[in-house]
Coordinates of C-alpha atoms and ligand atoms in Angstrom, one line a residue:
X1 CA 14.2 -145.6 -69.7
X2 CA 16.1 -142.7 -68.2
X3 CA 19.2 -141.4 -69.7
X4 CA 21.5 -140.8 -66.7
X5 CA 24.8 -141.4 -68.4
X6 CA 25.2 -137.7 -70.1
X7 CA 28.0 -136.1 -68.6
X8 CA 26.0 -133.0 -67.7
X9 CA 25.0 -135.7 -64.4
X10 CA 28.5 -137.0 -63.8
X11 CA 28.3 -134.5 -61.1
X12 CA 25.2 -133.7 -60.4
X13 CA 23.1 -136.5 -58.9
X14 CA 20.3 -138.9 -59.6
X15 CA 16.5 -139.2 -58.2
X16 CA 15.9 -143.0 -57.6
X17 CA 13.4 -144.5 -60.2
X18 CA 10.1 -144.3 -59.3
X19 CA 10.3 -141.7 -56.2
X20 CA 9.0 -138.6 -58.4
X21 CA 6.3 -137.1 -56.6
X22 CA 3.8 -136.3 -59.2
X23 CA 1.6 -133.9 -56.6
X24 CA 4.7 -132.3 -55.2
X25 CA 6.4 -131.7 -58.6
X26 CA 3.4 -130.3 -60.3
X27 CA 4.0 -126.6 -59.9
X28 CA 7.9 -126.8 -60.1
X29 CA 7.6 -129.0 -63.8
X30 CA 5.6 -125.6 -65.0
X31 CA 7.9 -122.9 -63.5
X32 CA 10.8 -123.6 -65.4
X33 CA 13.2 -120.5 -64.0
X34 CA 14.2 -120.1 -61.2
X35 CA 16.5 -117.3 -59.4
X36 CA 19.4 -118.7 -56.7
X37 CA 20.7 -116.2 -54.5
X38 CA 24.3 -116.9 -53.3
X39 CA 24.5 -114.8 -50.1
X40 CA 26.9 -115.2 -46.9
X41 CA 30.1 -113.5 -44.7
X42 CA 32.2 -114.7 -47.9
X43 CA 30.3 -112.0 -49.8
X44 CA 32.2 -109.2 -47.4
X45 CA 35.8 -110.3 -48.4
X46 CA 34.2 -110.6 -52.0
X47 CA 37.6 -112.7 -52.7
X48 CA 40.0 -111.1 -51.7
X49 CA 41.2 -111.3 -48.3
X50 CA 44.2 -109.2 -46.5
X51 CA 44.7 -107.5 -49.7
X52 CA 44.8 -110.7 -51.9
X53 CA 43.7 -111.8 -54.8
X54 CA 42.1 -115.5 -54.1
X55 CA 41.3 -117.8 -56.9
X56 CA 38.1 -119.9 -57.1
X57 CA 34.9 -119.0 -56.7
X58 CA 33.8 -116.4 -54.1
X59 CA 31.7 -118.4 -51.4
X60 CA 34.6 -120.9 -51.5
X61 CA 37.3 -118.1 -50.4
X62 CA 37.7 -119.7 -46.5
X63 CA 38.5 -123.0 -47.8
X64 CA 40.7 -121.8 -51.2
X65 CA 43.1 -119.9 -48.2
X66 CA 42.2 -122.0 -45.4
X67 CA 41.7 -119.6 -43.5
X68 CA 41.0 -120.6 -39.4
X69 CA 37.9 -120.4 -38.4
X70 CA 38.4 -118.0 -35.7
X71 CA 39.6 -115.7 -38.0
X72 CA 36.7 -116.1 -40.6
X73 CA 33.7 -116.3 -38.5
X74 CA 34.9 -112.5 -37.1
X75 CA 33.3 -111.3 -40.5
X76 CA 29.7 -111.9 -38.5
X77 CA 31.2 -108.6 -37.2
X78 CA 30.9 -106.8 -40.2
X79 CA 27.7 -108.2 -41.6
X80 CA 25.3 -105.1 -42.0
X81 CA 23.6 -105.6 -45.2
X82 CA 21.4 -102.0 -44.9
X83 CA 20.3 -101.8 -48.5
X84 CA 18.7 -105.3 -48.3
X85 CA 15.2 -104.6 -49.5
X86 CA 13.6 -108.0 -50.1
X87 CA 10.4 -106.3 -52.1
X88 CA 13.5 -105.1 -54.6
X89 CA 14.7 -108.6 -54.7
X90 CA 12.0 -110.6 -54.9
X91 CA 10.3 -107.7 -57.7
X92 CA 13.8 -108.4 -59.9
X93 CA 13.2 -112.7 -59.7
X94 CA 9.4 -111.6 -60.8
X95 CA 10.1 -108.8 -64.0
X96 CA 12.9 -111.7 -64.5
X97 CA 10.1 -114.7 -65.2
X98 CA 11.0 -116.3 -62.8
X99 CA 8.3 -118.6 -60.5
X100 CA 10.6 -119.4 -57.6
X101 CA 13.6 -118.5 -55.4
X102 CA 16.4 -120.6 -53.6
X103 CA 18.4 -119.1 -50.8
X104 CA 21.6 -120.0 -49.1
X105 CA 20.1 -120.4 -45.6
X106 CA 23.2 -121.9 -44.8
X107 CA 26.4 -122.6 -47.1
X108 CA 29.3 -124.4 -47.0
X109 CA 31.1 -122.2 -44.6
X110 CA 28.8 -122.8 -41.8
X111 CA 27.2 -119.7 -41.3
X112 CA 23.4 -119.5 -41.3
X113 CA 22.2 -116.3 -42.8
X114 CA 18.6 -117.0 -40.5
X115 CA 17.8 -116.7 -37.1
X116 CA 18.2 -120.0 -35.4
X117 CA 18.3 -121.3 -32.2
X118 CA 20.8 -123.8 -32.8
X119 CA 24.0 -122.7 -32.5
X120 CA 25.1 -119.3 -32.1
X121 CA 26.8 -118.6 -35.9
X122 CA 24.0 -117.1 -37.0
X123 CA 22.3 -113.9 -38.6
X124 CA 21.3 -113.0 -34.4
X125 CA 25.4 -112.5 -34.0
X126 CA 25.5 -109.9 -36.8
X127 CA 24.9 -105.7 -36.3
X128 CA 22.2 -106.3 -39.0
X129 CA 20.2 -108.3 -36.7
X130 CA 17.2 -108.8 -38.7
X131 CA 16.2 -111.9 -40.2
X132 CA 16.6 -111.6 -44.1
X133 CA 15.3 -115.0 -44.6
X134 CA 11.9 -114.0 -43.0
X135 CA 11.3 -110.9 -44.8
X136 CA 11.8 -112.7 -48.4
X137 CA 9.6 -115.4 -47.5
X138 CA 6.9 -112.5 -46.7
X139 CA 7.6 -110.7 -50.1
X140 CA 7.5 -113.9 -51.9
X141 CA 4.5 -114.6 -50.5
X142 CA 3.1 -111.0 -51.5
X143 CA 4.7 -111.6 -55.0
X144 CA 3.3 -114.7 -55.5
X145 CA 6.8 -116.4 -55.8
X146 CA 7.4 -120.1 -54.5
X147 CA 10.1 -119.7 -51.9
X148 CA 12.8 -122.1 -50.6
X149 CA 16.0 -122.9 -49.2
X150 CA 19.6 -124.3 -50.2
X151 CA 21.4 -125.8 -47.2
X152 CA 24.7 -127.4 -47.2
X153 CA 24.1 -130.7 -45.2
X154 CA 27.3 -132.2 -45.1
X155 CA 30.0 -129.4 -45.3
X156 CA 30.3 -127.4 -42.6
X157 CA 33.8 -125.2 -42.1
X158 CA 32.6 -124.5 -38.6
X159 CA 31.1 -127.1 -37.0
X160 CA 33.7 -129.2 -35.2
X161 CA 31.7 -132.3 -36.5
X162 CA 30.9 -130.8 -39.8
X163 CA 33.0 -132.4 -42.9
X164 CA 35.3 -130.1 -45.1
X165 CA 37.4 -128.5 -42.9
X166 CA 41.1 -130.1 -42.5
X167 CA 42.6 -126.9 -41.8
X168 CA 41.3 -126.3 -38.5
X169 CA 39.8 -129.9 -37.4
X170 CA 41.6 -133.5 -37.7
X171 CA 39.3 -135.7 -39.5
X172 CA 41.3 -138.5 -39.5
X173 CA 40.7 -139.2 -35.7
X174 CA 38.6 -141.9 -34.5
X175 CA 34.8 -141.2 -33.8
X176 CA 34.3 -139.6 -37.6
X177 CA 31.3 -141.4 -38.3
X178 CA 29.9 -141.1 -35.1
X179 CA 31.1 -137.3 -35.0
X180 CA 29.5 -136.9 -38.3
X181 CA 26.2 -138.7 -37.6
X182 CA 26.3 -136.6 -34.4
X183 CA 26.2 -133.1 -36.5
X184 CA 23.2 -134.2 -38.7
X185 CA 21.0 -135.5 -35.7
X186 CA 21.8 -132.6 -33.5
X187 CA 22.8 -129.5 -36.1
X188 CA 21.3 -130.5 -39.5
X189 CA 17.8 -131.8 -38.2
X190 CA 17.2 -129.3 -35.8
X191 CA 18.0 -126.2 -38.5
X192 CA 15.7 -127.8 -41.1
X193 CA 13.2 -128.2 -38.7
X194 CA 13.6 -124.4 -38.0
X195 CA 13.7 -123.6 -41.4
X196 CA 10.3 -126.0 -42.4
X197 CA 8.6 -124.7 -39.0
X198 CA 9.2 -120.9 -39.1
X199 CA 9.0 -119.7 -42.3
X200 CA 5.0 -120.5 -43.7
X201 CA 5.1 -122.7 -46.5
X202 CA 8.7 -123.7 -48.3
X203 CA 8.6 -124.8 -51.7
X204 CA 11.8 -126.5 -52.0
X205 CA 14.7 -127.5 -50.0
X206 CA 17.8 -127.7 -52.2
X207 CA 21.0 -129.8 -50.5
X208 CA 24.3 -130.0 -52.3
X209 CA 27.4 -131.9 -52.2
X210 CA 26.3 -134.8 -50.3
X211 CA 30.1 -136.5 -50.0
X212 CA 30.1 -138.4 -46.9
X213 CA 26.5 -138.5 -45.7
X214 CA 25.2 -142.5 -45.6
X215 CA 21.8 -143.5 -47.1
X216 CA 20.3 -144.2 -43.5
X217 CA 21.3 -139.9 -43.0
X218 CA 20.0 -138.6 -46.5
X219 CA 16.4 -140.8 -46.1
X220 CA 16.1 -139.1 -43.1
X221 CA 15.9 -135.7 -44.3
X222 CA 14.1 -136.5 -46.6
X223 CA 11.1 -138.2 -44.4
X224 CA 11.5 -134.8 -42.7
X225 CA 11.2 -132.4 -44.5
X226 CA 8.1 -134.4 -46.2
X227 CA 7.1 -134.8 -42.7
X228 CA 6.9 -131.1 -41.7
X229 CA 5.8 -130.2 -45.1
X230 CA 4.3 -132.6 -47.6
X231 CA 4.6 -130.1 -50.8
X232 CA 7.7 -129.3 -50.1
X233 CA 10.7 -130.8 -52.5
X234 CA 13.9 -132.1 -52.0
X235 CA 16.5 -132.3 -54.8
X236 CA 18.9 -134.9 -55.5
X237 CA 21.8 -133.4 -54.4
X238 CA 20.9 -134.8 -50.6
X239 CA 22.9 -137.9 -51.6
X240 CA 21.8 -141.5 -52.4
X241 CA 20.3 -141.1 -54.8
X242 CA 17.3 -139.3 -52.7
X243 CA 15.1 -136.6 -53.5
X244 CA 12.2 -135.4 -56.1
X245 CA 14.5 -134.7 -58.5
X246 CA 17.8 -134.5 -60.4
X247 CA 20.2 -131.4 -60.4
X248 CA 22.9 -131.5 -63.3
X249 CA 26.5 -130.5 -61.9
X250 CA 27.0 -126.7 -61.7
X251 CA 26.3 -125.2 -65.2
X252 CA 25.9 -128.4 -67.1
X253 CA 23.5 -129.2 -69.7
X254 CA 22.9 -132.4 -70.7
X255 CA 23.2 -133.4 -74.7
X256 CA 19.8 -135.0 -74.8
X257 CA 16.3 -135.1 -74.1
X258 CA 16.0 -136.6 -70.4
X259 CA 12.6 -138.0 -69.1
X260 CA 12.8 -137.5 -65.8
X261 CA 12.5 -134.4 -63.4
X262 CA 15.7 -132.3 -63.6
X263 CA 17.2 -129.1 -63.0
X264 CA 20.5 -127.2 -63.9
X265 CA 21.4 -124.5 -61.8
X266 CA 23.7 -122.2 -64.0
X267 CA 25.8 -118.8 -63.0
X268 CA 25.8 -115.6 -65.1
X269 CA 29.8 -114.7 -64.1
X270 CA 31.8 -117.7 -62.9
X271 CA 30.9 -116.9 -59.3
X272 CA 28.0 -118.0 -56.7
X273 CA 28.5 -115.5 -54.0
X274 CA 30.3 -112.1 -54.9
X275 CA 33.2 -111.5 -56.4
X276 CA 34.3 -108.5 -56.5
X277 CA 37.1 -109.2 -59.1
X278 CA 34.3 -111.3 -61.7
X279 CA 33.5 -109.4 -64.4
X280 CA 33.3 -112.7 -66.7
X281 CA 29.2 -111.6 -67.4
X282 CA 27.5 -114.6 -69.9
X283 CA 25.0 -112.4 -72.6
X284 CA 21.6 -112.3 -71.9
X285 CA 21.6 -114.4 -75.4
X286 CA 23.4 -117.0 -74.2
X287 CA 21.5 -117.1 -71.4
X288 CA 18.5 -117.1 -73.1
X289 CA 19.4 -119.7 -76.0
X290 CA 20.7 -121.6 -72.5
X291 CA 17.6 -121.8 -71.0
X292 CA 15.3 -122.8 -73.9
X293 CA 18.1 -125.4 -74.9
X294 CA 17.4 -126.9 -71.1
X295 CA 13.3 -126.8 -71.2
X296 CA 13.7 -128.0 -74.6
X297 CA 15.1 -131.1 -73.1
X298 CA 13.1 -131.3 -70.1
X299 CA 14.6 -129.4 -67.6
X300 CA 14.4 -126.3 -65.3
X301 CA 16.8 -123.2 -65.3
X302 CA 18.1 -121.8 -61.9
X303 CA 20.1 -119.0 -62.4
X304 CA 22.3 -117.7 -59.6
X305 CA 22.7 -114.0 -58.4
X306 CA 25.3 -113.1 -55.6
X307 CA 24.3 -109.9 -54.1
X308 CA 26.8 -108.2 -52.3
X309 CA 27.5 -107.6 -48.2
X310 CA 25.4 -104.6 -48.6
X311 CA 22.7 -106.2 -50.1
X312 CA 22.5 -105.5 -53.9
X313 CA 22.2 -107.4 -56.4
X314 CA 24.9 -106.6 -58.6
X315 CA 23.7 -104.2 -61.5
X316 CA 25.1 -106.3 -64.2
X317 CA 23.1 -109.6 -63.1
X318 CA 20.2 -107.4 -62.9
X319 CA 20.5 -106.5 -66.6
X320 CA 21.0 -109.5 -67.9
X321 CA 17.8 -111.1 -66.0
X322 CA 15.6 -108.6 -67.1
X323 CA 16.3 -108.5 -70.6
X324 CA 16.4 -112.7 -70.0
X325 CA 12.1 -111.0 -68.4
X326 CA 11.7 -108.9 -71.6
X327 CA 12.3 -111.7 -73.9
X328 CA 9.8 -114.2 -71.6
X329 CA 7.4 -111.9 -71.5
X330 CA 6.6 -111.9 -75.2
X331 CA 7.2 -115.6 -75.5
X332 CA 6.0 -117.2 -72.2
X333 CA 3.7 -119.4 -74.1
X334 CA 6.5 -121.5 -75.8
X335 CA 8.6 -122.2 -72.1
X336 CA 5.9 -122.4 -69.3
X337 CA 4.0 -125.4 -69.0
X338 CA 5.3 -126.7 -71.8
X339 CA 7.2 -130.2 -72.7
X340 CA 9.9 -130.9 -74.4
X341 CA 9.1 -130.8 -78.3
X342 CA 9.3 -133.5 -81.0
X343 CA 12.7 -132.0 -82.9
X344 CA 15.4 -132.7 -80.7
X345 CA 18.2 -133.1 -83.3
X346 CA 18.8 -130.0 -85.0
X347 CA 21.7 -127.2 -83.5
X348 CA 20.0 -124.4 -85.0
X349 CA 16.2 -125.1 -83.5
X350 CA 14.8 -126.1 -80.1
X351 CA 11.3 -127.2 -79.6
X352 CA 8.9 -127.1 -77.1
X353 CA 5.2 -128.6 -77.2
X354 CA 1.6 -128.0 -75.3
X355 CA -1.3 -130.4 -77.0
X356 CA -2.5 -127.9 -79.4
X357 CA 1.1 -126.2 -80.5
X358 CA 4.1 -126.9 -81.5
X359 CA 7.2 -124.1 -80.7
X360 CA 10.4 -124.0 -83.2
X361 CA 12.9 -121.4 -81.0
X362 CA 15.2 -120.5 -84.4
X363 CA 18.9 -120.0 -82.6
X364 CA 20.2 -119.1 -86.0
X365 CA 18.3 -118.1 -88.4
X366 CA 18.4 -119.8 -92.1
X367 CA 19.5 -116.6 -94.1
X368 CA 16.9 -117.0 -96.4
X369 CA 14.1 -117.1 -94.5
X370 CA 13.0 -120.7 -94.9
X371 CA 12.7 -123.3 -92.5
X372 CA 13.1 -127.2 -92.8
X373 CA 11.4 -129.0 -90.2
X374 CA 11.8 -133.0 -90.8
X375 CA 9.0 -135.3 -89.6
X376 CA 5.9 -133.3 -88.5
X377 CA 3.0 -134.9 -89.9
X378 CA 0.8 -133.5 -92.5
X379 CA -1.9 -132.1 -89.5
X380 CA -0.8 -128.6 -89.3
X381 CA -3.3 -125.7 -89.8
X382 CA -1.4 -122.7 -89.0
X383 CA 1.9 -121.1 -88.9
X384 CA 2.8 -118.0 -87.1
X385 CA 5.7 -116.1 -85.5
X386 CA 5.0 -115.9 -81.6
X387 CA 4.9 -112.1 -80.3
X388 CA 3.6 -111.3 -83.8
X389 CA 0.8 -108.6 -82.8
X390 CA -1.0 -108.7 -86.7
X391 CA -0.9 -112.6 -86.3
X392 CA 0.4 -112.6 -90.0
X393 CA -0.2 -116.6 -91.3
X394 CA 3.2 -118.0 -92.7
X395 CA 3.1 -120.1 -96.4
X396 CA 4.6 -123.6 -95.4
X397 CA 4.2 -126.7 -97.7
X398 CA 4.7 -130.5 -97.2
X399 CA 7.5 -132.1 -99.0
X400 CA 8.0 -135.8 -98.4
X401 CA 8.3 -135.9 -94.6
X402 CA 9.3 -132.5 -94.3
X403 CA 7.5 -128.7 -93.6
X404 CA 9.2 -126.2 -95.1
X405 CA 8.0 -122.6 -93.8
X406 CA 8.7 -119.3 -95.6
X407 CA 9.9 -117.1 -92.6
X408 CA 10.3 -113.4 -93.3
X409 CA 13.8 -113.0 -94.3
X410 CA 15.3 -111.3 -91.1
X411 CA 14.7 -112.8 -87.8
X412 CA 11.8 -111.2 -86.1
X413 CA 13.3 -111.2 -82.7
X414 CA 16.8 -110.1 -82.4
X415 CA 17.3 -112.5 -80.0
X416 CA 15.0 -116.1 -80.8
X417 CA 12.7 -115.6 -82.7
X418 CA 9.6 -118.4 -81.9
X419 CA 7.6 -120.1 -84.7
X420 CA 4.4 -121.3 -83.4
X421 CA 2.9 -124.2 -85.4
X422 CA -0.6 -125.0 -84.4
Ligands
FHN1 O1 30.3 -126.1 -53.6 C1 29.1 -125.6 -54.1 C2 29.2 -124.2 -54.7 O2 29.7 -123.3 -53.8 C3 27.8 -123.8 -55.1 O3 27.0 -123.6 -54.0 C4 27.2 -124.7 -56.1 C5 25.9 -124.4 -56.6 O4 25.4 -125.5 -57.3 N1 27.2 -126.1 -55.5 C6 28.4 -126.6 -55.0 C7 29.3 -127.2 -56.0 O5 28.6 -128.0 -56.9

C-alpha cells in the first residue's frame, strides 16, 4: 500500500505502481544526497532587472516581469562564466557527501546551458563558448560522482511552440496541441537524444512541471531515454504518472514513512538559480535534521546550489554543504544504504536500519541523558554512540516493551548525535 495522499506529493508527482526499476534504482536508493545546480542567463540579472527589485524566485525572473523574449534571450550576450571550474564544483558535491549531481541542461526559460544542435539558443551563442555540461560530466566521471540532467520538457519561454509564455506568444490560437506535440517531437526528443548520446553515461534525467504534456508525450520520453540508456532514470515529474520515481513538490517532506522510491529536492535560501538579493540561508542543522528526517522515511535529499553568472558557487551554500560533509563523514554509516528504521513516531528521534544495526538520530536530546525507545525487542547486544573513537558500551535495560539507554548527559555531537544499537 503506498501512501500518496501526504501533502508533501500534492505537488510533486506520483510513479505508477509497479514501474520501479529495481536494477536501475539500485545505486540511487543507496546515495541518498544529492547536489542540484540551478544555472542559466537568469543567473546574470540575479533578480533584478533594469534596476529592479523582482519578487519570486531567481530563475523565474523572465516570467515574474514578463519580459519579451527578444529582450531576455540578449543576456546569451553576456554569458561568460570564466571562473567556472567544474573539478571545484564537482570536489564541493564530493566533500559535501553527496553521490550525484543534477544540472539544469535546459530550464524553464528556454535556454540550453549545452552545446546542441538543435536550435540556436544555446551555450554555442554565448562568449563563453565552451560546453560546461561536458566538462562536469568528465569531472564527475573522474570524481566518481553519478551525473545527470534536469530539463524542462513542457515550459519553454522561447520556443514559439513551447507552453508558458503568454506574454510574447497567443496560446489560445488554434493548432495548440498540434503546436505543442510539434515542440516535443522536433525540440524535446531531439535535445534528450543529444544529451543521452553525447555526454558518456547519464545517471538520471530529472523533468519538471509536466502541465500540459499528454500520457502518449510523457511514455515517450520515457521509452527514450530507457532506449538510449537503460540505467538511466527518469523521475516522476515527466507527467502521468511516469517515471522511476516520485519527487515531493519543491521543499516538501512528507509526514510519514512512504514505501515507495521518492525524492525531495529542497533549497538552502528560497532561491533555485541566483539571487542576488537572497540572503534567507537554512542552518546547516536544519539541513541536516532535514535530511535524516527524509531518509528516515524513505527518501532521498537533493539539495539545490545556484552558482552565479561567473560561475561560483555562492560561499554561503558552500558552507553550509560542507559542514552538512563534516557531519556525514562521521556518521555515514547511519544514512547510506540504509532503510528507513522501526521508530517512526517520535519528534525528537529518527531512525534508520541496515540488518545488523539499528540508528536512533537524537534531534533533541533528553536533558538527562536517558533515552526511551518503545518496542525494540529484547535482542539487542550493544549500545554505542556512532563517531565514538573509544567505542565506549552504553548501560540500557529492558522495561516492559521499552529500552531505556543511559546516554552521557550532554549530546556528543553538537549537531545529532547517532546512537547505534546493534
Ligand atoms: O518551476 C520550477 C522551479 O523553477 C525549480 O526548477 C523547481 C525545482 O524543483 N521546479 C519547478 C517548480 O516546482
Amino acid at each position: 500500500m503506498t501512501n500518496r495522499n501526504d501533502p508533501a506529493f500534492r505537488t510533486g508527482s506520483m510513479q505508477r505502481e509497479g514501474a520501479m526499476r529495481d536494477d536501475r534504482l539500485n545505486w540511487w536508493r543507496e546515495a541518498k544526497f544529492g547536489l542540484f545546480i540551478h544555472w542559466g542567463l537568469y543567473s546574470i540579472p540575479a533578480g533584478r532587472w533594469k534596476g529592479k527589485f523582482i519578487e519570486g524566485i531567481g530563475e523565474w525572473i523572465q516570467h515574474t516581469d514578463r519580459i519579451p523574449r527578444k529582450e531576455y534571450s540578449k543576456l546569451v550576450d553576456q554569458f561568460n562564466p570564466l571562473e567556472f571550474n567544474a573539478k571545484k564544483w564537482v570536489s564541493i558535491a564530493k566533500k559535501s557527501g553527496q553521490k550525484y549531481i543534477i544540472i539544469t541542461a535546459k530550464h524553464h526559460d528556454g535556454f540550453c546551458i549545452f552545446q546542441s544542435n538543435v536550435g540556436k539558443y544555446n551555450i554555442q551563442a554565448t562568449p563563453f563558448g565552451k560546453d560546461p555540461l561536458k566538462e562536469l560530466a568528465i569531472e564527475c566521471n573522474r570524481q566518481d560522482i553519478k551525473f545527470g540532467f534536469y530539463y524542462s520538457q513542457t515550459q519553454d519561454w522561447f520556443h514559439p511552440f513551447g507552453n508558458g509564455n503568454d506574454w510574447d506568444f497567443d496560446h489560445s490560437m488554434n493548432n495548440q496541441d498540434k503546436n505543442f506535440d510539434d515542440y516535443v517531437q522536433n525540440y524535446v526528443k531531439p535535445h534528450i537524444r543529444e544529451l543521452l548520446t553525447n555526454y558518456g553515461p547519464i545517471a538520471v534525467i530529472w523533468f519538471d512541471t509536466p502541465k500540459i504534456i499528454t500520457n502518449k508525450q510523457s511514455q515517450e520520453l520515457l521509452d527514450l531515454c530507457h532506449r538510449l540508456q537503460p540505467n538511466c532514470i527518469v523521475n516522476g515529474r515527466l507527467g502521468n504518472s511516469l517515471g522511476d520515481y516520485c519527487s515531493t513538490g519543491d521543499n516538501a517532506i512528507p509526514n510519514n514513512l512512504q514505501n515507495f522510491d521518492w525524492e525531495t529536492c529542497g533549497t538552502i535560501n528560497d532561491t533555485w538559480g541566483f539571487k542576488i538579493d537572497d540572503n534567507n540561508w537554512k542552518s546547516a542543522e536544519d539541513l541536516i535534521k532535514n535530511f535524516i528526517d527524509i531518509v528516515s522515511k524513505g527518501g532521498n535529499f537533493l539539495l539545490n546550489v545556484g552558482p552565479t553568472s561567473d560561475g561560483i558557487i555562492p560561499k554561503a551554500s558552500v558552507d553550509k554543504l560542507l559542514r552538512i560533509g563534516n557531519w556525514l563523514e562521521k556518521h555515514q554509516e547511519s544514512i547510506y544504504g540504509t532503510t528507513p528504521g522501526p521508530i517512526q513516531n517520535l519528534d525528537w528521534c529518527k531512525t534508520t536500519k541496515t540488518i545488523e544495526n539499528i540508528y536512533i538520530h537524537v534531534l533533541n536530546w533528553p536533558s538527562n541523558g536517558k533515552l526511551v525507545l518503545p518496542n525494540l525487542g529484547k535482542s539487542i547486544h550493544e549500545v554505542s554512540i556512532l563517531g565514538d573513537d573509544k567505542k565506549t558500551e552504553l548501560n540500557f535495560e529492558n522495561f516492559n516493551s521499552d529500552v531505556i539507554i543511559q546516554c552521557p548527559v550532554l549530546p556528543p555531537d553538537p549537531i545529532v548525535t547517532v546512537v547505534k544499537i546493534t
